[in-house]
Amino acid sequence: MDIYLEKIGGFGRYQKRIFLLLSMPTVVVSMQKLAWVFLAPKVNHRCRMWWEEDNATYPMNDDLMNLLYPEDDQCRYYSNVTLEPPGRNYNKTLSCDGDLVYDTSQYSTSAVIDYGMVCDRSWLRAIVQSVFMVGMLVGSYILGDLSDRVGRKPVFLGSLVVMVVVGIGQVVIPHYAALVVLRFFLGVSLQGIFLVAYVLAMEMVGKNSRAIVGVVAHGFYSIGYFVATLLAWLIPSWRWLQIAMTLSALLFIPYYWIIPESARWLITKGRNEEAAIILKKAAKINKQEVSQDLLDKATDAPKEDKAKGNFLDLFRLPRMCCITLNIFFNWFVNSGVYYGLSLSTGNLGGNPYLNFMISGAVEVPALAIATLLLNRIGRRIPLSAFLGLGGLSLLSTMFIPENMNWLLISLAMGGKLCITASYAIIYTLSAEVFPTVVRNVGLGSSSMIARIGGALAPFVNMLSDFWTPLPLLIFGILSFMASLLTLLLPETLGCRLPETLEDGENFGRKELYDNKAEVQLNRRPASAADSETD
């Protein structure tokens, strides 16, 4: 298959056309994954005083605020204060008990306001996002396996339909429990959309184009930042904002009749004639002529042993076990730090819309730099360097004075740039480190571990209530630890990919692995697993 694709143009006109179409849903997926920043932003609030009416507004005279409320505590008030001299008594405070006045000057509506996710209920906000990440974890496993069984297109269409239904449902059903459940299924469906679109794109290009295509695909994820920021600025209601982001997915339902099924998947299912039609169309659009003999070879299912490894095989051999654990930790850190920084832009101070847009803007140079380095320097050293620089950038926030918020934001965005680049690189490195027999399960497991990091990120961000830089310090320490451990991984640039568990055990031991190089080259099957990813 790879020989055929390179013959007709590894990334020719046909592939570019399909790649562009498949990348557009990534914009919607990105918006939905990051929308919680605007759907449930932190909102300033204070206790409603006993003399205030239901239509009370947040602003209050500063002197009166200092008199009535404890410093840095928006959830309590002095119960025995007197407005006449000698003033308040500091001995007794009471909780608001949910009777709050919210600051609606920046966000007129918010899920935080509607469901009262503040004070002793603030953990409910983190629960919603964590459950959403768990949904992504489940979707990575279930829908990835389902797409291997029934095909890429049915899973893609089904995920789109589910996304629209639950996306609308979470804003029309006014119950917190319904919001949590529907956000879970939204996370599941988004993985079905992104996973299938990404894998379809990777399976149709030649092997020499996979690295750049994989990184460029993440560029469309960054576009979601700008679109989400624009929509959030134009649509003040969080419910209508969610509806607008959801309904855009309807544009991609016709893809079921426009986008071809994966030729690689068709071949693995013995549907060679259907695969041949797609491959011949690709050659025609690319204006390339290929012999029938080459087409027949491309559509012939490999006669190699089809046995695949299982999850336990990742830990069966000692060196493979260490590599697997290292890769898992890298995915955990990359996902946790990436989503932690992406979702915490509202905690940094300043204009939240501008912060969010900058957070997306820094991804563009990050992906460009990663693309340039992947095929020039390699995978391991750039990955370690980006994680290390990002960690140092985030750790340095502990020394920033409170009146230099612009510097805090700059360092946080520097960390975001580095983690974006490292996240793109870990995709490629992981696909090349795991042997073919366990590549699917290795990448699927890595993706699941990554979701655990993403699920914990909202709780880490809650620590900003105690000290603004604290989440950044935790993310910085994790990034720096991952940077050091990355140096223990083998370099994969220019290496023939490992096939068996024995190959994986010896991968990176040049004197052992190269002895089998020619044999591996001749017997290596073309597998869609080579490009399976998150």
PDB file of C-alpha atoms in Angstrom, residues 248-496:
ATOM      1  CA  SER A 248     -22.046  23.680  13.030  1.00  0.00           C
ATOM      2  CA  ALA A 249     -21.455  19.920  13.125  1.00  0.00           C
ATOM      3  CA  LEU A 250     -24.480  19.419  10.859  1.00  0.00           C
ATOM      4  CA  LEU A 251     -22.350  20.700   7.988  1.00  0.00           C
ATOM      5  CA  PHE A 252     -20.292  17.510   8.115  1.00  0.00           C
ATOM      6  CA  ILE A 253     -23.072  14.915   7.960  1.00  0.00           C
ATOM      7  CA  PRO A 254     -22.890  14.879   4.103  1.00  0.00           C
ATOM      8  CA  TYR A 255     -19.310  13.637   4.521  1.00  0.00           C
ATOM      9  CA  TYR A 256     -20.763  10.142   4.742  1.00  0.00           C
ATOM     10  CA  TRP A 257     -21.446  10.340   1.013  1.00  0.00           C
ATOM     11  CA  ILE A 258     -18.455  12.522   0.088  1.00  0.00           C
ATOM     12  CA  ILE A 259     -15.489  11.047   1.974  1.00  0.00           C
ATOM     13  CA  PRO A 260     -14.342   7.584   0.854  1.00  0.00           C
ATOM     14  CA  GLU A 261     -13.891   4.745   3.298  1.00  0.00           C
ATOM     15  CA  SER A 262     -10.302   3.917   4.250  1.00  0.00           C
ATOM     16  CA  ALA A 263      -8.747   1.762   1.539  1.00  0.00           C
ATOM     17  CA  ARG A 264      -6.462   0.216   4.135  1.00  0.00           C
ATOM     18  CA  TRP A 265      -9.422  -0.821   6.277  1.00  0.00           C
ATOM     19  CA  LEU A 266     -11.281  -2.228   3.281  1.00  0.00           C
ATOM     20  CA  ILE A 267      -8.259  -4.358   2.391  1.00  0.00           C
ATOM     21  CA  THR A 268      -7.996  -5.743   5.927  1.00  0.00           C
ATOM     22  CA  LYS A 269     -11.661  -6.794   5.621  1.00  0.00           C
ATOM     23  CA  GLY A 270     -11.124  -8.485   2.261  1.00  0.00           C
ATOM     24  CA  ARG A 271     -13.101  -5.872   0.320  1.00  0.00           C
ATOM     25  CA  ASN A 272     -10.362  -5.474  -2.261  1.00  0.00           C
ATOM     26  CA  GLU A 273     -12.582  -4.411  -5.157  1.00  0.00           C
ATOM     27  CA  GLU A 274     -13.941  -1.427  -3.210  1.00  0.00           C
ATOM     28  CA  ALA A 275     -10.426  -0.481  -2.172  1.00  0.00           C
ATOM     29  CA  ALA A 276      -9.207  -0.714  -5.769  1.00  0.00           C
ATOM     30  CA  ILE A 277     -11.901   1.746  -6.919  1.00  0.00           C
ATOM     31  CA  ILE A 278     -10.754   4.302  -4.334  1.00  0.00           C
ATOM     32  CA  LEU A 279      -7.075   3.830  -5.176  1.00  0.00           C
ATOM     33  CA  LYS A 280      -7.666   4.160  -8.911  1.00  0.00           C
ATOM     34  CA  LYS A 281      -9.661   7.351  -8.356  1.00  0.00           C
ATOM     35  CA  ALA A 282      -6.813   8.758  -6.266  1.00  0.00           C
ATOM     36  CA  ALA A 283      -4.316   7.989  -9.035  1.00  0.00           C
ATOM     37  CA  LYS A 284      -6.578   9.588 -11.637  1.00  0.00           C
ATOM     38  CA  ILE A 285      -7.056  12.825  -9.671  1.00  0.00           C
ATOM     39  CA  ASN A 286      -3.310  12.952  -9.001  1.00  0.00           C
ATOM     40  CA  LYS A 287      -2.773  12.480 -12.781  1.00  0.00           C
ATOM     41  CA  GLN A 288      -0.638   9.404 -12.281  1.00  0.00           C
ATOM     42  CA  GLU A 289      -0.754   6.127 -14.136  1.00  0.00           C
ATOM     43  CA  VAL A 290      -0.100   2.877 -12.334  1.00  0.00           C
ATOM     44  CA  SER A 291       0.050  -0.679 -13.604  1.00  0.00           C
ATOM     45  CA  GLN A 292      -2.613  -3.211 -12.773  1.00  0.00           C
ATOM     46  CA  ASP A 293       0.099  -5.351 -11.216  1.00  0.00           C
ATOM     47  CA  LEU A 294       0.997  -2.610  -8.721  1.00  0.00           C
ATOM     48  CA  LEU A 295      -2.688  -2.058  -7.932  1.00  0.00           C
ATOM     49  CA  ASP A 296      -3.146  -5.779  -7.313  1.00  0.00           C
ATOM     50  CA  LYS A 297      -0.172  -5.825  -4.951  1.00  0.00           C
ATOM     51  CA  ALA A 298      -1.526  -2.800  -3.076  1.00  0.00           C
ATOM     52  CA  THR A 299      -4.927  -4.423  -2.547  1.00  0.00           C
ATOM     53  CA  ASP A 300      -3.624  -7.836  -1.585  1.00  0.00           C
ATOM     54  CA  ALA A 301      -3.980  -8.445   2.111  1.00  0.00           C
ATOM     55  CA  PRO A 302      -0.590  -9.206   3.707  1.00  0.00           C
ATOM     56  CA  LYS A 303       0.095 -12.914   4.103  1.00  0.00           C
ATOM     57  CA  GLU A 304       2.010 -12.324   7.315  1.00  0.00           C
ATOM     58  CA  ASP A 305       0.968 -13.669  10.665  1.00  0.00           C
ATOM     59  CA  LYS A 306      -1.955 -11.492  11.737  1.00  0.00           C
ATOM     60  CA  ALA A 307      -1.537 -12.172  15.445  1.00  0.00           C
ATOM     61  CA  LYS A 308      -1.748  -9.027  17.480  1.00  0.00           C
ATOM     62  CA  GLY A 309      -0.473  -8.448  20.963  1.00  0.00           C
ATOM     63  CA  ASN A 310      -2.506  -7.412  23.974  1.00  0.00           C
ATOM     64  CA  PHE A 311      -2.088  -4.839  26.707  1.00  0.00           C
ATOM     65  CA  LEU A 312       0.009  -7.127  28.914  1.00  0.00           C
ATOM     66  CA  ASP A 313       2.497  -7.634  26.077  1.00  0.00           C
ATOM     67  CA  LEU A 314       3.526  -4.000  26.515  1.00  0.00           C
ATOM     68  CA  PHE A 315       5.079  -4.994  29.867  1.00  0.00           C
ATOM     69  CA  ARG A 316       6.248  -8.536  29.071  1.00  0.00           C
ATOM     70  CA  LEU A 317       9.878  -7.667  28.325  1.00  0.00           C
ATOM     71  CA  PRO A 318      11.888  -5.476  30.753  1.00  0.00           C
ATOM     72  CA  ARG A 319      13.099  -2.778  28.343  1.00  0.00           C
ATOM     73  CA  MET A 320       9.740  -2.600  26.559  1.00  0.00           C
ATOM     74  CA  CYS A 321       8.084  -2.235  29.967  1.00  0.00           C
ATOM     75  CA  CYS A 322      10.282   0.774  30.815  1.00  0.00           C
ATOM     76  CA  ILE A 323       9.650   2.364  27.407  1.00  0.00           C
ATOM     77  CA  THR A 324       5.896   1.844  27.763  1.00  0.00           C
ATOM     78  CA  LEU A 325       5.757   3.407  31.223  1.00  0.00           C
ATOM     79  CA  ASN A 326       7.863   6.322  29.980  1.00  0.00           C
ATOM     80  CA  ILE A 327       5.534   6.889  27.025  1.00  0.00           C
ATOM     81  CA  PHE A 328       2.472   6.638  29.294  1.00  0.00           C
ATOM     82  CA  PHE A 329       3.892   9.247  31.676  1.00  0.00           C
ATOM     83  CA  ASN A 330       4.662  11.560  28.747  1.00  0.00           C
ATOM     84  CA  TRP A 331       1.090  11.328  27.467  1.00  0.00           C
ATOM     85  CA  PHE A 332      -0.257  11.886  30.986  1.00  0.00           C
ATOM     86  CA  VAL A 333       1.858  15.014  31.428  1.00  0.00           C
ATOM     87  CA  ASN A 334       1.307  16.401  27.929  1.00  0.00           C
ATOM     88  CA  SER A 335      -2.461  16.041  28.133  1.00  0.00           C
ATOM     89  CA  GLY A 336      -2.743  17.265  31.714  1.00  0.00           C
ATOM     90  CA  VAL A 337      -0.560  20.323  31.168  1.00  0.00           C
ATOM     91  CA  TYR A 338      -2.069  21.128  27.752  1.00  0.00           C
ATOM     92  CA  TYR A 339      -5.667  21.102  28.964  1.00  0.00           C
ATOM     93  CA  GLY A 340      -4.713  22.600  32.296  1.00  0.00           C
ATOM     94  CA  LEU A 341      -3.185  25.629  30.587  1.00  0.00           C
ATOM     95  CA  SER A 342      -5.913  25.828  27.928  1.00  0.00           C
ATOM     96  CA  LEU A 343      -8.716  25.830  30.481  1.00  0.00           C
ATOM     97  CA  SER A 344      -7.044  28.162  32.976  1.00  0.00           C
ATOM     98  CA  THR A 345      -6.759  31.273  30.811  1.00  0.00           C
ATOM     99  CA  GLY A 346      -9.586  32.860  32.809  1.00  0.00           C
ATOM    100  CA  ASN A 347      -7.590  32.412  36.031  1.00  0.00           C
ATOM    101  CA  LEU A 348      -4.593  34.435  34.831  1.00  0.00           C
ATOM    102  CA  GLY A 349      -6.242  37.840  35.124  1.00  0.00           C
ATOM    103  CA  GLY A 350      -6.647  40.427  32.404  1.00  0.00           C
ATOM    104  CA  ASN A 351      -9.032  40.072  29.466  1.00  0.00           C
ATOM    105  CA  PRO A 352     -10.154  36.401  29.284  1.00  0.00           C
ATOM    106  CA  TYR A 353     -10.985  36.620  25.568  1.00  0.00           C
ATOM    107  CA  LEU A 354      -7.541  38.001  24.746  1.00  0.00           C
ATOM    108  CA  ASN A 355      -5.826  35.420  26.967  1.00  0.00           C
ATOM    109  CA  PHE A 356      -7.709  32.598  25.291  1.00  0.00           C
ATOM    110  CA  MET A 357      -6.903  33.875  21.813  1.00  0.00           C
ATOM    111  CA  ILE A 358      -3.223  34.221  22.686  1.00  0.00           C
ATOM    112  CA  SER A 359      -3.311  30.687  24.066  1.00  0.00           C
ATOM    113  CA  GLY A 360      -4.460  29.508  20.637  1.00  0.00           C
ATOM    114  CA  ALA A 361      -2.124  31.809  18.713  1.00  0.00           C
ATOM    115  CA  VAL A 362       1.013  30.388  20.341  1.00  0.00           C
ATOM    116  CA  GLU A 363       0.097  26.954  18.985  1.00  0.00           C
ATOM    117  CA  VAL A 364       0.752  28.072  15.399  1.00  0.00           C
ATOM    118  CA  PRO A 365       4.505  28.719  15.788  1.00  0.00           C
ATOM    119  CA  ALA A 366       4.728  25.705  18.116  1.00  0.00           C
ATOM    120  CA  LEU A 367       3.428  23.359  15.432  1.00  0.00           C
ATOM    121  CA  ALA A 368       5.562  25.030  12.750  1.00  0.00           C
ATOM    122  CA  ILE A 369       8.722  24.570  14.823  1.00  0.00           C
ATOM    123  CA  ALA A 370       7.807  20.965  15.630  1.00  0.00           C
ATOM    124  CA  THR A 371       7.292  20.249  11.931  1.00  0.00           C
ATOM    125  CA  LEU A 372      10.714  21.669  11.049  1.00  0.00           C
ATOM    126  CA  LEU A 373      12.516  19.733  13.776  1.00  0.00           C
ATOM    127  CA  LEU A 374      10.861  16.328  13.377  1.00  0.00           C
ATOM    128  CA  ASN A 375      12.671  15.329  10.180  1.00  0.00           C
ATOM    129  CA  ARG A 376      15.852  17.318  10.825  1.00  0.00           C
ATOM    130  CA  ILE A 377      16.883  16.764  14.428  1.00  0.00           C
ATOM    131  CA  GLY A 378      14.640  13.882  15.383  1.00  0.00           C
ATOM    132  CA  ARG A 379      11.927  13.170  17.901  1.00  0.00           C
ATOM    133  CA  ARG A 380      13.540  12.567  21.294  1.00  0.00           C
ATOM    134  CA  ILE A 381      15.749  15.668  21.713  1.00  0.00           C
ATOM    135  CA  PRO A 382      13.091  18.195  20.549  1.00  0.00           C
ATOM    136  CA  LEU A 383      10.504  16.485  22.770  1.00  0.00           C
ATOM    137  CA  SER A 384      12.792  16.684  25.793  1.00  0.00           C
ATOM    138  CA  ALA A 385      13.796  20.279  24.995  1.00  0.00           C
ATOM    139  CA  PHE A 386      10.201  21.511  24.653  1.00  0.00           C
ATOM    140  CA  LEU A 387       9.115  19.797  27.867  1.00  0.00           C
ATOM    141  CA  GLY A 388      12.140  21.169  29.722  1.00  0.00           C
ATOM    142  CA  LEU A 389      11.750  24.734  28.451  1.00  0.00           C
ATOM    143  CA  GLY A 390       8.019  24.638  29.125  1.00  0.00           C
ATOM    144  CA  GLY A 391       8.624  23.366  32.644  1.00  0.00           C
ATOM    145  CA  LEU A 392      11.164  26.084  33.394  1.00  0.00           C
ATOM    146  CA  SER A 393       8.831  28.730  31.988  1.00  0.00           C
ATOM    147  CA  LEU A 394       5.996  27.608  34.244  1.00  0.00           C
ATOM    148  CA  LEU A 395       8.210  27.184  37.308  1.00  0.00           C
ATOM    149  CA  SER A 396       9.498  30.729  36.939  1.00  0.00           C
ATOM    150  CA  THR A 397       5.964  32.086  37.523  1.00  0.00           C
ATOM    151  CA  MET A 398       6.492  31.643  41.274  1.00  0.00           C
ATOM    152  CA  PHE A 399       8.864  34.618  41.235  1.00  0.00           C
ATOM    153  CA  ILE A 400       6.458  37.013  39.483  1.00  0.00           C
ATOM    154  CA  PRO A 401       5.165  39.903  41.657  1.00  0.00           C
ATOM    155  CA  GLU A 402       1.392  40.255  41.857  1.00  0.00           C
ATOM    156  CA  ASN A 403       1.463  43.611  40.063  1.00  0.00           C
ATOM    157  CA  MET A 404       3.174  42.116  36.974  1.00  0.00           C
ATOM    158  CA  ASN A 405       0.277  40.093  35.648  1.00  0.00           C
ATOM    159  CA  TRP A 406       1.412  40.596  32.040  1.00  0.00           C
ATOM    160  CA  LEU A 407       4.626  38.703  32.807  1.00  0.00           C
ATOM    161  CA  LEU A 408       2.684  35.868  34.446  1.00  0.00           C
ATOM    162  CA  ILE A 409       0.530  35.555  31.311  1.00  0.00           C
ATOM    163  CA  SER A 410       3.618  35.697  29.056  1.00  0.00           C
ATOM    164  CA  LEU A 411       5.355  32.865  30.930  1.00  0.00           C
ATOM    165  CA  ALA A 412       2.177  30.770  30.984  1.00  0.00           C
ATOM    166  CA  MET A 413       1.810  31.248  27.233  1.00  0.00           C
ATOM    167  CA  GLY A 414       5.470  30.318  26.762  1.00  0.00           C
ATOM    168  CA  GLY A 415       4.724  27.082  28.592  1.00  0.00           C
ATOM    169  CA  LYS A 416       1.664  26.568  26.395  1.00  0.00           C
ATOM    170  CA  LEU A 417       3.775  26.977  23.238  1.00  0.00           C
ATOM    171  CA  CYS A 418       6.239  24.354  24.436  1.00  0.00           C
ATOM    172  CA  ILE A 419       3.615  21.835  25.569  1.00  0.00           C
ATOM    173  CA  THR A 420       1.774  22.175  22.248  1.00  0.00           C
ATOM    174  CA  ALA A 421       4.955  21.315  20.344  1.00  0.00           C
ATOM    175  CA  SER A 422       5.772  18.396  22.647  1.00  0.00           C
ATOM    176  CA  TYR A 423       2.197  17.066  22.407  1.00  0.00           C
ATOM    177  CA  ALA A 424       2.470  17.000  18.611  1.00  0.00           C
ATOM    178  CA  ILE A 425       5.846  15.237  18.753  1.00  0.00           C
ATOM    179  CA  ILE A 426       4.754  12.557  21.237  1.00  0.00           C
ATOM    180  CA  TYR A 427       2.102  11.428  18.723  1.00  0.00           C
ATOM    181  CA  THR A 428       4.769  10.637  16.135  1.00  0.00           C
ATOM    182  CA  LEU A 429       7.302   9.171  18.553  1.00  0.00           C
ATOM    183  CA  SER A 430       4.775   6.822  20.139  1.00  0.00           C
ATOM    184  CA  ALA A 431       3.560   5.490  16.790  1.00  0.00           C
ATOM    185  CA  GLU A 432       7.165   4.672  15.883  1.00  0.00           C
ATOM    186  CA  VAL A 433       8.365   3.222  19.200  1.00  0.00           C
ATOM    187  CA  PHE A 434       5.646   0.597  19.733  1.00  0.00           C
ATOM    188  CA  PRO A 435       6.150  -2.595  17.660  1.00  0.00           C
ATOM    189  CA  THR A 436       3.559  -3.352  14.987  1.00  0.00           C
ATOM    190  CA  VAL A 437       2.056  -6.243  16.966  1.00  0.00           C
ATOM    191  CA  VAL A 438       1.138  -3.901  19.830  1.00  0.00           C
ATOM    192  CA  ARG A 439       1.015  -0.538  18.069  1.00  0.00           C
ATOM    193  CA  ASN A 440      -2.774  -0.240  18.184  1.00  0.00           C
ATOM    194  CA  VAL A 441      -3.052  -1.254  21.808  1.00  0.00           C
ATOM    195  CA  GLY A 442      -0.025   0.849  22.734  1.00  0.00           C
ATOM    196  CA  LEU A 443      -1.406   4.020  21.206  1.00  0.00           C
ATOM    197  CA  GLY A 444      -4.917   3.338  22.457  1.00  0.00           C
ATOM    198  CA  SER A 445      -3.605   2.820  25.983  1.00  0.00           C
ATOM    199  CA  SER A 446      -1.487   5.975  25.747  1.00  0.00           C
ATOM    200  CA  SER A 447      -4.564   7.928  24.731  1.00  0.00           C
ATOM    201  CA  MET A 448      -6.482   6.575  27.715  1.00  0.00           C
ATOM    202  CA  ILE A 449      -3.665   7.527  30.091  1.00  0.00           C
ATOM    203  CA  ALA A 450      -3.664  10.992  28.525  1.00  0.00           C
ATOM    204  CA  ARG A 451      -7.342  11.403  29.382  1.00  0.00           C
ATOM    205  CA  ILE A 452      -6.562  10.721  33.041  1.00  0.00           C
ATOM    206  CA  GLY A 453      -4.200  13.680  32.954  1.00  0.00           C
ATOM    207  CA  GLY A 454      -6.874  15.786  31.293  1.00  0.00           C
ATOM    208  CA  ALA A 455      -9.469  14.709  33.863  1.00  0.00           C
ATOM    209  CA  LEU A 456      -7.243  15.761  36.766  1.00  0.00           C
ATOM    210  CA  ALA A 457      -6.323  19.127  35.233  1.00  0.00           C
ATOM    211  CA  PRO A 458      -9.528  20.949  36.356  1.00  0.00           C
ATOM    212  CA  PHE A 459      -8.865  19.981  39.973  1.00  0.00           C
ATOM    213  CA  VAL A 460      -5.283  21.220  39.736  1.00  0.00           C
ATOM    214  CA  ASN A 461      -6.612  24.511  38.346  1.00  0.00           C
ATOM    215  CA  MET A 462      -8.828  24.887  41.407  1.00  0.00           C
ATOM    216  CA  LEU A 463      -5.652  25.428  43.440  1.00  0.00           C
ATOM    217  CA  SER A 464      -5.387  28.889  41.889  1.00  0.00           C
ATOM    218  CA  ASP A 465      -8.022  29.943  44.455  1.00  0.00           C
ATOM    219  CA  PHE A 466      -5.292  29.618  47.090  1.00  0.00           C
ATOM    220  CA  TRP A 467      -2.384  30.992  45.039  1.00  0.00           C
ATOM    221  CA  THR A 468      -2.619  31.961  41.356  1.00  0.00           C
ATOM    222  CA  PRO A 469       0.712  30.433  40.203  1.00  0.00           C
ATOM    223  CA  LEU A 470       0.246  27.122  42.129  1.00  0.00           C
ATOM    224  CA  PRO A 471      -1.290  25.144  39.207  1.00  0.00           C
ATOM    225  CA  LEU A 472       1.451  26.487  36.933  1.00  0.00           C
ATOM    226  CA  LEU A 473       4.118  25.266  39.352  1.00  0.00           C
ATOM    227  CA  ILE A 474       2.615  21.773  39.440  1.00  0.00           C
ATOM    228  CA  PHE A 475       2.426  21.680  35.651  1.00  0.00           C
ATOM    229  CA  GLY A 476       6.015  22.943  35.460  1.00  0.00           C
ATOM    230  CA  ILE A 477       7.356  20.238  37.787  1.00  0.00           C
ATOM    231  CA  LEU A 478       5.576  17.504  35.818  1.00  0.00           C
ATOM    232  CA  SER A 479       6.866  18.884  32.504  1.00  0.00           C
ATOM    233  CA  PHE A 480      10.448  19.000  33.764  1.00  0.00           C
ATOM    234  CA  MET A 481      10.244  15.424  35.079  1.00  0.00           C
ATOM    235  CA  ALA A 482       8.885  14.225  31.714  1.00  0.00           C
ATOM    236  CA  SER A 483      11.692  16.103  29.947  1.00  0.00           C
ATOM    237  CA  LEU A 484      14.361  14.147  31.813  1.00  0.00           C
ATOM    238  CA  LEU A 485      12.632  10.793  31.330  1.00  0.00           C
ATOM    239  CA  THR A 486      12.231  11.421  27.594  1.00  0.00           C
ATOM    240  CA  LEU A 487      16.012  11.224  27.211  1.00  0.00           C
ATOM    241  CA  LEU A 488      15.760   7.518  28.065  1.00  0.00           C
ATOM    242  CA  LEU A 489      13.570   6.808  25.011  1.00  0.00           C
ATOM    243  CA  PRO A 490      15.117   5.584  21.747  1.00  0.00           C
ATOM    244  CA  GLU A 491      15.402   7.936  18.762  1.00  0.00           C
ATOM    245  CA  THR A 492      13.182   6.874  15.848  1.00  0.00           C
ATOM    246  CA  LEU A 493      14.202   9.264  13.065  1.00  0.00           C
ATOM    247  CA  GLY A 494      15.347   7.269  10.026  1.00  0.00           C
ATOM    248  CA  CYS A 495      14.855   3.932  11.801  1.00  0.00           C
ATOM    249  CA  ARG A 496      12.882   1.019  10.460  1.00  0.00           C
TER     250      ARG A 496
END
